[in-house]
mmCIF file of C-alpha atoms in Angstrom:
data_model
loop_
_atom_site.group_PDB
_atom_site.id
_atom_site.type_symbol
_atom_site.label_atom_id
_atom_site.label_comp_id
_atom_site.label_asym_id
_atom_site.label_seq_id
_atom_site.Cartn_x
_atom_site.Cartn_y
_atom_site.Cartn_z
ATOM 1 C CA MET A 270 -48.184 50.758 -18.981
ATOM 2 C CA HIS A 271 -48.063 47.136 -17.855
ATOM 3 C CA THR A 272 -50.985 44.778 -18.272
ATOM 4 C CA ASP A 273 -52.381 43.975 -14.835
ATOM 5 C CA ILE A 274 -51.579 40.614 -13.283
ATOM 6 C CA VAL A 275 -55.295 39.819 -12.954
ATOM 7 C CA ASP A 276 -55.875 40.331 -16.688
ATOM 8 C CA LEU A 277 -52.854 38.167 -17.540
ATOM 9 C CA ARG A 278 -54.069 35.308 -15.350
ATOM 10 C CA GLN A 279 -57.579 35.500 -16.779
ATOM 11 C CA PHE A 280 -56.241 35.410 -20.331
ATOM 12 C CA TYR A 281 -54.095 32.318 -19.769
ATOM 13 C CA HIS A 282 -56.987 30.558 -18.034
ATOM 14 C CA SER A 283 -59.205 31.140 -21.075
ATOM 15 C CA ARG A 284 -59.504 28.832 -24.083
ATOM 16 C CA LEU A 285 -57.747 31.385 -26.311
ATOM 17 C CA GLY A 286 -54.965 31.877 -23.738
ATOM 18 C CA ARG A 287 -54.283 28.146 -23.477
ATOM 19 C CA ALA A 288 -54.073 27.916 -27.276
ATOM 20 C CA ALA A 289 -51.626 30.842 -27.355
ATOM 21 C CA GLU A 290 -49.540 29.234 -24.595
ATOM 22 C CA GLN A 291 -49.280 25.962 -26.521
ATOM 23 C CA ALA A 292 -48.209 27.727 -29.727
ATOM 24 C CA ILE A 293 -45.528 29.818 -27.994
ATOM 25 C CA THR A 294 -44.278 26.802 -26.009
ATOM 26 C CA MET A 295 -43.771 24.861 -29.247
ATOM 27 C CA ALA A 296 -41.763 27.752 -30.691
ATOM 28 C CA LEU A 297 -39.651 28.028 -27.513
ATOM 29 C CA ALA A 298 -38.871 24.314 -27.695
ATOM 30 C CA THR A 299 -37.048 24.847 -30.997
ATOM 31 C CA LEU A 300 -34.670 27.313 -29.284
ATOM 32 C CA TRP A 301 -34.269 25.758 -25.823
ATOM 33 C CA PRO A 302 -34.956 22.002 -25.867
ATOM 34 C CA ARG A 303 -33.585 21.540 -22.316
ATOM 35 C CA LEU A 304 -31.708 23.564 -19.708
ATOM 36 C CA PRO A 305 -29.880 20.964 -17.585
ATOM 37 C CA GLU A 306 -28.534 22.307 -14.274
ATOM 38 C CA GLU A 307 -28.772 25.941 -15.362
ATOM 39 C CA ARG A 308 -30.116 28.959 -13.484
ATOM 40 C CA LEU A 309 -33.157 30.446 -15.190
ATOM 41 C CA VAL A 310 -35.052 33.688 -14.578
ATOM 42 C CA GLY A 311 -38.402 34.415 -16.170
ATOM 43 C CA LEU A 312 -38.975 38.168 -16.395
ATOM 44 C CA GLY A 313 -42.415 39.659 -16.956
ATOM 45 C CA TYR A 314 -45.270 37.147 -16.909
ATOM 46 C CA ALA A 315 -43.364 34.049 -17.941
ATOM 47 C CA ILE A 316 -44.845 31.509 -15.526
ATOM 48 C CA PRO A 317 -47.025 29.767 -18.182
ATOM 49 C CA TYR A 318 -43.740 28.789 -19.871
ATOM 50 C CA LEU A 319 -41.437 28.155 -16.902
ATOM 51 C CA ASP A 320 -42.948 24.810 -15.896
ATOM 52 C CA ARG A 321 -41.577 23.254 -19.070
ATOM 53 C CA PHE A 322 -37.982 24.047 -18.049
ATOM 54 C CA ARG A 323 -38.152 23.850 -14.253
ATOM 55 C CA ALA A 324 -37.621 20.089 -13.956
ATOM 56 C CA ASP A 325 -34.159 20.309 -15.569
ATOM 57 C CA THR A 326 -32.816 23.605 -14.190
ATOM 58 C CA GLU A 327 -30.712 24.026 -11.078
ATOM 59 C CA ARG A 328 -33.176 26.704 -9.965
ATOM 60 C CA THR A 329 -35.874 28.812 -11.606
ATOM 61 C CA PHE A 330 -37.163 32.223 -10.553
ATOM 62 C CA ALA A 331 -40.187 34.215 -11.710
ATOM 63 C CA PHE A 332 -39.422 37.953 -11.589
ATOM 64 C CA MET A 333 -42.499 40.122 -12.087
ATOM 65 C CA PRO A 334 -42.383 43.901 -12.639
ATOM 66 C CA ALA A 335 -43.830 46.144 -9.951
ATOM 67 C CA GLY A 336 -46.116 47.850 -12.467
ATOM 68 C CA GLN A 337 -47.701 44.507 -13.320
ATOM 69 C CA GLY A 338 -48.011 42.850 -9.931
ATOM 70 C CA ALA A 339 -47.054 39.362 -8.814
ATOM 71 C CA VAL A 340 -48.601 36.027 -7.944
ATOM 72 C CA ASN A 341 -47.156 33.097 -6.055
ATOM 73 C CA TRP A 342 -45.371 30.509 -8.187
ATOM 74 C CA PRO A 343 -45.122 27.561 -8.211
ATOM 75 C CA PRO A 344 -48.469 26.908 -6.513
ATOM 76 C CA ALA A 345 -48.527 24.856 -3.306
ATOM 77 C CA GLU A 346 -44.729 25.079 -3.000
ATOM 78 C CA MET A 347 -42.168 27.475 -1.591
ATOM 79 C CA SER A 348 -42.433 30.661 -3.624
ATOM 80 C CA SER A 349 -39.874 31.411 -6.341
ATOM 81 C CA THR A 350 -41.532 34.729 -7.208
ATOM 82 C CA ALA A 351 -40.074 38.207 -6.682
ATOM 83 C CA LEU A 352 -41.563 41.637 -7.359
ATOM 84 C CA VAL A 353 -38.841 43.656 -9.112
ATOM 85 C CA PHE A 354 -37.954 46.718 -11.139
ATOM 86 C CA ASP A 355 -36.616 45.522 -14.486
ATOM 87 C CA GLU A 356 -33.804 48.101 -14.444
ATOM 88 C CA GLU A 357 -32.624 47.054 -10.961
ATOM 89 C CA LEU A 358 -32.743 43.292 -10.594
ATOM 90 C CA PRO A 359 -31.934 41.940 -7.109
ATOM 91 C CA LEU A 360 -29.110 39.710 -8.363
ATOM 92 C CA PRO A 361 -25.301 39.897 -8.283
ATOM 93 C CA ASP A 362 -23.263 40.216 -11.461
ATOM 94 C CA SER A 363 -22.950 37.136 -13.705
ATOM 95 C CA SER A 364 -25.227 35.010 -11.529
ATOM 96 C CA ILE A 365 -27.788 33.681 -14.038
ATOM 97 C CA ASP A 366 -27.386 31.377 -17.049
ATOM 98 C CA ARG A 367 -30.636 32.071 -18.898
ATOM 99 C CA VAL A 368 -33.318 34.783 -18.960
ATOM 100 C CA LEU A 369 -36.734 34.374 -20.570
ATOM 101 C CA MET A 370 -38.645 37.617 -21.205
ATOM 102 C CA VAL A 371 -42.377 37.295 -21.927
ATOM 103 C CA HIS A 372 -44.824 40.209 -21.542
ATOM 104 C CA SER A 373 -41.842 42.259 -20.454
ATOM 105 C CA LEU A 374 -39.853 44.203 -23.052
ATOM 106 C CA GLU A 375 -42.918 45.745 -24.709
ATOM 107 C CA PHE A 376 -43.848 47.328 -21.360
ATOM 108 C CA ALA A 377 -40.359 48.438 -20.297
ATOM 109 C CA GLU A 378 -40.031 52.116 -19.428
ATOM 110 C CA ASN A 379 -36.517 52.142 -20.903
ATOM 111 C CA PRO A 380 -35.861 49.005 -22.990
ATOM 112 C CA ARG A 381 -32.117 49.718 -23.351
ATOM 113 C CA GLU A 382 -31.599 50.078 -19.603
ATOM 114 C CA SER A 383 -33.593 46.909 -18.982
ATOM 115 C CA LEU A 384 -31.452 44.917 -21.423
ATOM 116 C CA LYS A 385 -28.241 46.356 -19.971
ATOM 117 C CA GLU A 386 -29.379 45.165 -16.551
ATOM 118 C CA ILE A 387 -30.008 41.680 -17.940
ATOM 119 C CA TRP A 388 -26.532 41.779 -19.512
ATOM 120 C CA ARG A 389 -25.131 42.518 -16.054
ATOM 121 C CA VAL A 390 -26.756 39.543 -14.305
ATOM 122 C CA LEU A 391 -26.108 37.018 -17.098
ATOM 123 C CA ALA A 392 -23.050 34.804 -16.716
ATOM 124 C CA PRO A 393 -20.377 34.750 -19.459
ATOM 125 C CA GLY A 394 -21.953 32.965 -22.410
ATOM 126 C CA GLY A 395 -25.407 33.401 -20.882
ATOM 127 C CA ARG A 396 -28.400 33.441 -23.176
ATOM 128 C CA LEU A 397 -31.549 35.520 -23.370
ATOM 129 C CA VAL A 398 -34.826 34.745 -25.140
ATOM 130 C CA ILE A 399 -37.314 37.542 -25.787
ATOM 131 C CA ALA A 400 -40.901 37.019 -26.934
ATOM 132 C CA VAL A 401 -42.570 40.247 -28.097
ATOM 133 C CA PRO A 402 -45.657 41.135 -30.141
ATOM 134 C CA ASN A 403 -44.948 41.477 -33.859
ATOM 135 C CA ARG A 404 -45.886 44.943 -35.092
ATOM 136 C CA ARG A 405 -46.963 43.433 -38.429
ATOM 137 C CA GLY A 406 -49.166 40.789 -36.867
ATOM 138 C CA VAL A 407 -52.888 40.830 -36.130
ATOM 139 C CA TRP A 408 -52.417 40.088 -32.426
ATOM 140 C CA ALA A 409 -50.723 43.451 -31.802
ATOM 141 C CA ARG A 410 -53.887 45.180 -33.065
ATOM 142 C CA MET A 411 -56.390 43.351 -30.851
ATOM 143 C CA GLU A 412 -56.760 44.680 -27.317
ATOM 144 C CA HIS A 413 -58.605 41.665 -25.881
ATOM 145 C CA THR A 414 -55.263 39.830 -25.434
ATOM 146 C CA PRO A 415 -52.083 40.929 -23.582
ATOM 147 C CA PHE A 416 -50.238 40.942 -26.921
ATOM 148 C CA GLY A 417 -52.311 43.952 -27.981
ATOM 149 C CA SER A 418 -50.831 46.147 -25.251
ATOM 150 C CA GLY A 419 -47.441 47.785 -24.968
ATOM 151 C CA ARG A 420 -44.911 48.515 -27.714
ATOM 152 C CA PRO A 421 -44.764 45.912 -30.538
ATOM 153 C CA TYR A 422 -41.501 45.305 -32.416
ATOM 154 C CA SER A 423 -40.382 44.274 -35.849
ATOM 155 C CA ARG A 424 -37.627 41.697 -36.155
ATOM 156 C CA SER A 425 -35.136 44.342 -37.351
ATOM 157 C CA GLN A 426 -35.981 46.674 -34.444
ATOM 158 C CA LEU A 427 -35.468 43.909 -31.908
ATOM 159 C CA THR A 428 -32.192 42.822 -33.520
ATOM 160 C CA ALA A 429 -30.864 46.396 -33.528
ATOM 161 C CA LEU A 430 -31.821 46.885 -29.873
ATOM 162 C CA LEU A 431 -30.008 43.702 -28.847
ATOM 163 C CA ARG A 432 -26.847 44.710 -30.698
ATOM 164 C CA GLU A 433 -26.895 48.161 -29.085
ATOM 165 C CA THR A 434 -26.953 46.559 -25.630
ATOM 166 C CA ASN A 435 -24.067 44.138 -26.272
ATOM 167 C CA PHE A 436 -25.984 41.006 -27.231
ATOM 168 C CA THR A 437 -25.398 38.856 -30.289
ATOM 169 C CA PRO A 438 -28.758 37.865 -31.830
ATOM 170 C CA GLY A 439 -28.988 34.227 -32.853
ATOM 171 C CA ALA A 440 -31.775 31.783 -33.594
ATOM 172 C CA THR A 441 -35.339 32.999 -34.044
ATOM 173 C CA ALA A 442 -38.815 31.495 -33.974
ATOM 174 C CA ASP A 443 -42.365 32.668 -34.642
ATOM 175 C CA ALA A 444 -45.738 31.851 -33.120
ATOM 176 C CA LEU A 445 -49.426 32.829 -33.144
ATOM 177 C CA PHE A 446 -50.297 32.586 -36.819
ATOM 178 C CA PHE A 447 -53.934 31.791 -36.065
ATOM 179 C CA PRO A 448 -56.266 34.775 -35.568
ATOM 180 C CA PRO A 449 -56.958 35.866 -31.966
ATOM 181 C CA SER A 450 -60.559 34.706 -32.170
ATOM 182 C CA LYS A 451 -62.520 33.110 -29.344
ATOM 183 C CA LEU A 452 -64.632 31.064 -31.773
ATOM 184 C CA LYS A 453 -64.249 27.323 -31.189
ATOM 185 C CA THR A 454 -64.031 26.685 -34.942
ATOM 186 C CA MET A 455 -60.993 28.949 -35.282
ATOM 187 C CA LEU A 456 -59.299 27.454 -32.243
ATOM 188 C CA LYS A 457 -59.739 23.949 -33.618
ATOM 189 C CA LEU A 458 -57.899 25.005 -36.779
ATOM 190 C CA ARG A 459 -55.002 26.675 -34.913
ATOM 191 C CA ARG A 460 -52.499 23.858 -35.480
ATOM 192 C CA GLY A 461 -53.032 24.069 -39.215
ATOM 193 C CA PHE A 462 -52.635 27.853 -39.109
ATOM 194 C CA GLU A 463 -49.373 27.511 -37.175
ATOM 195 C CA ARG A 464 -47.938 24.911 -39.545
ATOM 196 C CA ILE A 465 -48.868 26.767 -42.719
ATOM 197 C CA GLY A 466 -48.007 30.205 -41.338
ATOM 198 C CA ARG A 467 -44.407 29.273 -40.511
ATOM 199 C CA THR A 468 -43.959 28.295 -44.159
ATOM 200 C CA ILE A 469 -45.989 30.870 -46.088
ATOM 201 C CA TRP A 470 -46.259 34.103 -44.082
ATOM 202 C CA PRO A 471 -43.695 34.092 -41.213
ATOM 203 C CA VAL A 472 -43.454 37.921 -41.242
ATOM 204 C CA PHE A 473 -47.078 38.133 -40.063
ATOM 205 C CA SER A 474 -46.760 36.020 -36.919
ATOM 206 C CA GLY A 475 -48.379 37.336 -33.747
ATOM 207 C CA VAL A 476 -45.198 36.937 -31.706
ATOM 208 C CA ILE A 477 -41.498 37.205 -32.558
ATOM 209 C CA ILE A 478 -39.106 35.105 -30.464
ATOM 210 C CA VAL A 479 -35.376 35.867 -30.600
ATOM 211 C CA GLU A 480 -32.492 34.240 -28.745
ATOM 212 C CA ALA A 481 -29.359 36.295 -28.017
ATOM 213 C CA GLN A 482 -26.045 35.643 -26.294
ATOM 214 C CA LYS A 483 -24.190 37.944 -23.939
ATOM 215 C CA ARG A 484 -21.289 39.520 -25.831
ATOM 216 C CA LEU A 485 -18.052 39.830 -23.858
ATOM 217 C CA TYR A 486 -15.387 41.126 -26.219
ATOM 218 C CA GLN A 487 -16.743 44.683 -26.282
ATOM 219 C CA GLY A 488 -16.672 46.676 -23.073
ATOM 220 C CA LEU A 489 -19.626 48.558 -21.713
ATOM 221 C CA PRO A 490 -19.109 52.081 -20.340
ATOM 222 C CA VAL A 491 -19.402 52.171 -16.582
ATOM 223 C CA ALA A 492 -21.583 54.948 -15.279
ATOM 224 C CA ALA A 493 -22.874 55.579 -11.806
ATOM 225 C CA ARG A 494 -26.640 55.418 -11.980
ATOM 226 C CA ALA A 495 -28.807 56.709 -9.198
ATOM 227 C CA SER A 496 -32.052 54.870 -8.662
ATOM 228 C CA ARG A 497 -35.072 56.705 -9.953
ATOM 229 C CA ARG A 498 -37.343 54.707 -7.714
ATOM 230 C CA VAL A 499 -38.792 56.330 -4.651
ATOM 231 C CA PHE A 500 -40.163 53.997 -2.025
ATOM 232 C CA VAL A 501 -42.902 55.435 0.158
ATOM 233 C CA PRO A 502 -44.041 53.279 3.082
ATOM 234 C CA VAL A 503 -47.751 52.599 3.253
ATOM 235 C CA LEU A 504 -47.838 53.353 6.966
ATOM 236 C CA ALA A 505 -45.344 55.928 8.168
ATOM 237 C CA PRO A 506 -45.555 56.191 11.964
ATOM 238 C CA GLN A 507 -45.467 59.767 13.107
ATOM 239 C CA GLY A 508 -44.464 60.670 16.644
ATOM 240 C CA VAL A 509 -46.855 62.854 18.587
ATOM 241 C CA PRO A 510 -45.068 66.048 19.708
ATOM 242 C CA THR A 511 -45.350 66.605 23.423
ATOM 243 C CA THR A 512 -44.236 69.439 25.640
ATOM 244 C CA TYR A 513 -42.833 68.436 28.985
ATOM 245 C CA SER A 514 -44.099 70.421 31.934
ATOM 246 C CA PRO A 515 -42.304 69.835 35.237
ATOM 247 C CA PRO A 516 -44.498 69.128 38.252
ATOM 248 C CA LYS A 517 -45.678 72.112 40.162
ATOM 249 C CA GLY A 518 -43.037 73.189 42.641
ATOM 250 C CA ALA A 519 -40.238 71.222 40.946
ATOM 251 C CA ARG A 520 -37.035 72.983 40.137
ATOM 252 C CA ARG A 521 -36.005 73.188 36.448
ATOM 253 C CA THR A 522 -32.489 72.032 35.621
ATOM 254 C CA ALA A 523 -30.510 74.564 33.663
ATOM 255 C CA GLU A 524 -29.421 73.625 30.119
ATOM 256 C CA PRO A 525 -25.654 73.543 29.438
ATOM 257 C CA GLY A 526 -24.439 77.032 28.644
ATOM 258 C CA GLN A 527 -27.356 78.658 30.397
ATOM 259 C CA GLY A 528 -26.897 80.722 33.483
#
């Protein structure tokens, strides 16, 4: 079950959320320094991290799953947000250069189908970065942050899943070595925790970040897939059945085939 959009916004507006955002942004910078003139899609709740790349990209979109909800982004500008199903993205084949998944894969109903759909929309040589909670980390065990919800992964599980869906895993990064505490003292020490944690205990990071490239030399089986989504309109107008009665004294016209 997805974390609600309201809870995600409240977390990233909190002191702890801003500290988490800074730590993950620093880790992302080691994988993607810049994305000049590329087309980027953030899938899940990636908007805290999209502003860093948006100035260089050709265009940037924020795709938010229907189970989570969506907010307008960027604020005070024309919206680049879309409410989507992660297994049926509203994009043509090979139309995107980069995809950034944050608060996404751990909530996916079918992670393999979601990654296959991302493979479809990525251009040849396109790259994907996934940030997921580390199953060995403390953050995956604390429910007062979004990283404590959904399905956490180990690095080997994430690597195996990417290979199964025709991606080649590449560079990795780690973030959130400081404890998910709201105490000001702990938050002041977070930079030291991050620096020491990357050296001493990288397997216990709160978040695992993996980059992967779309693999082209192995074909994917083509299968017709019917949508499992059923759209029900909120207001379905229903006609009122009426019976026509001819005016008194009027002559009824015979139906074809009637005598």
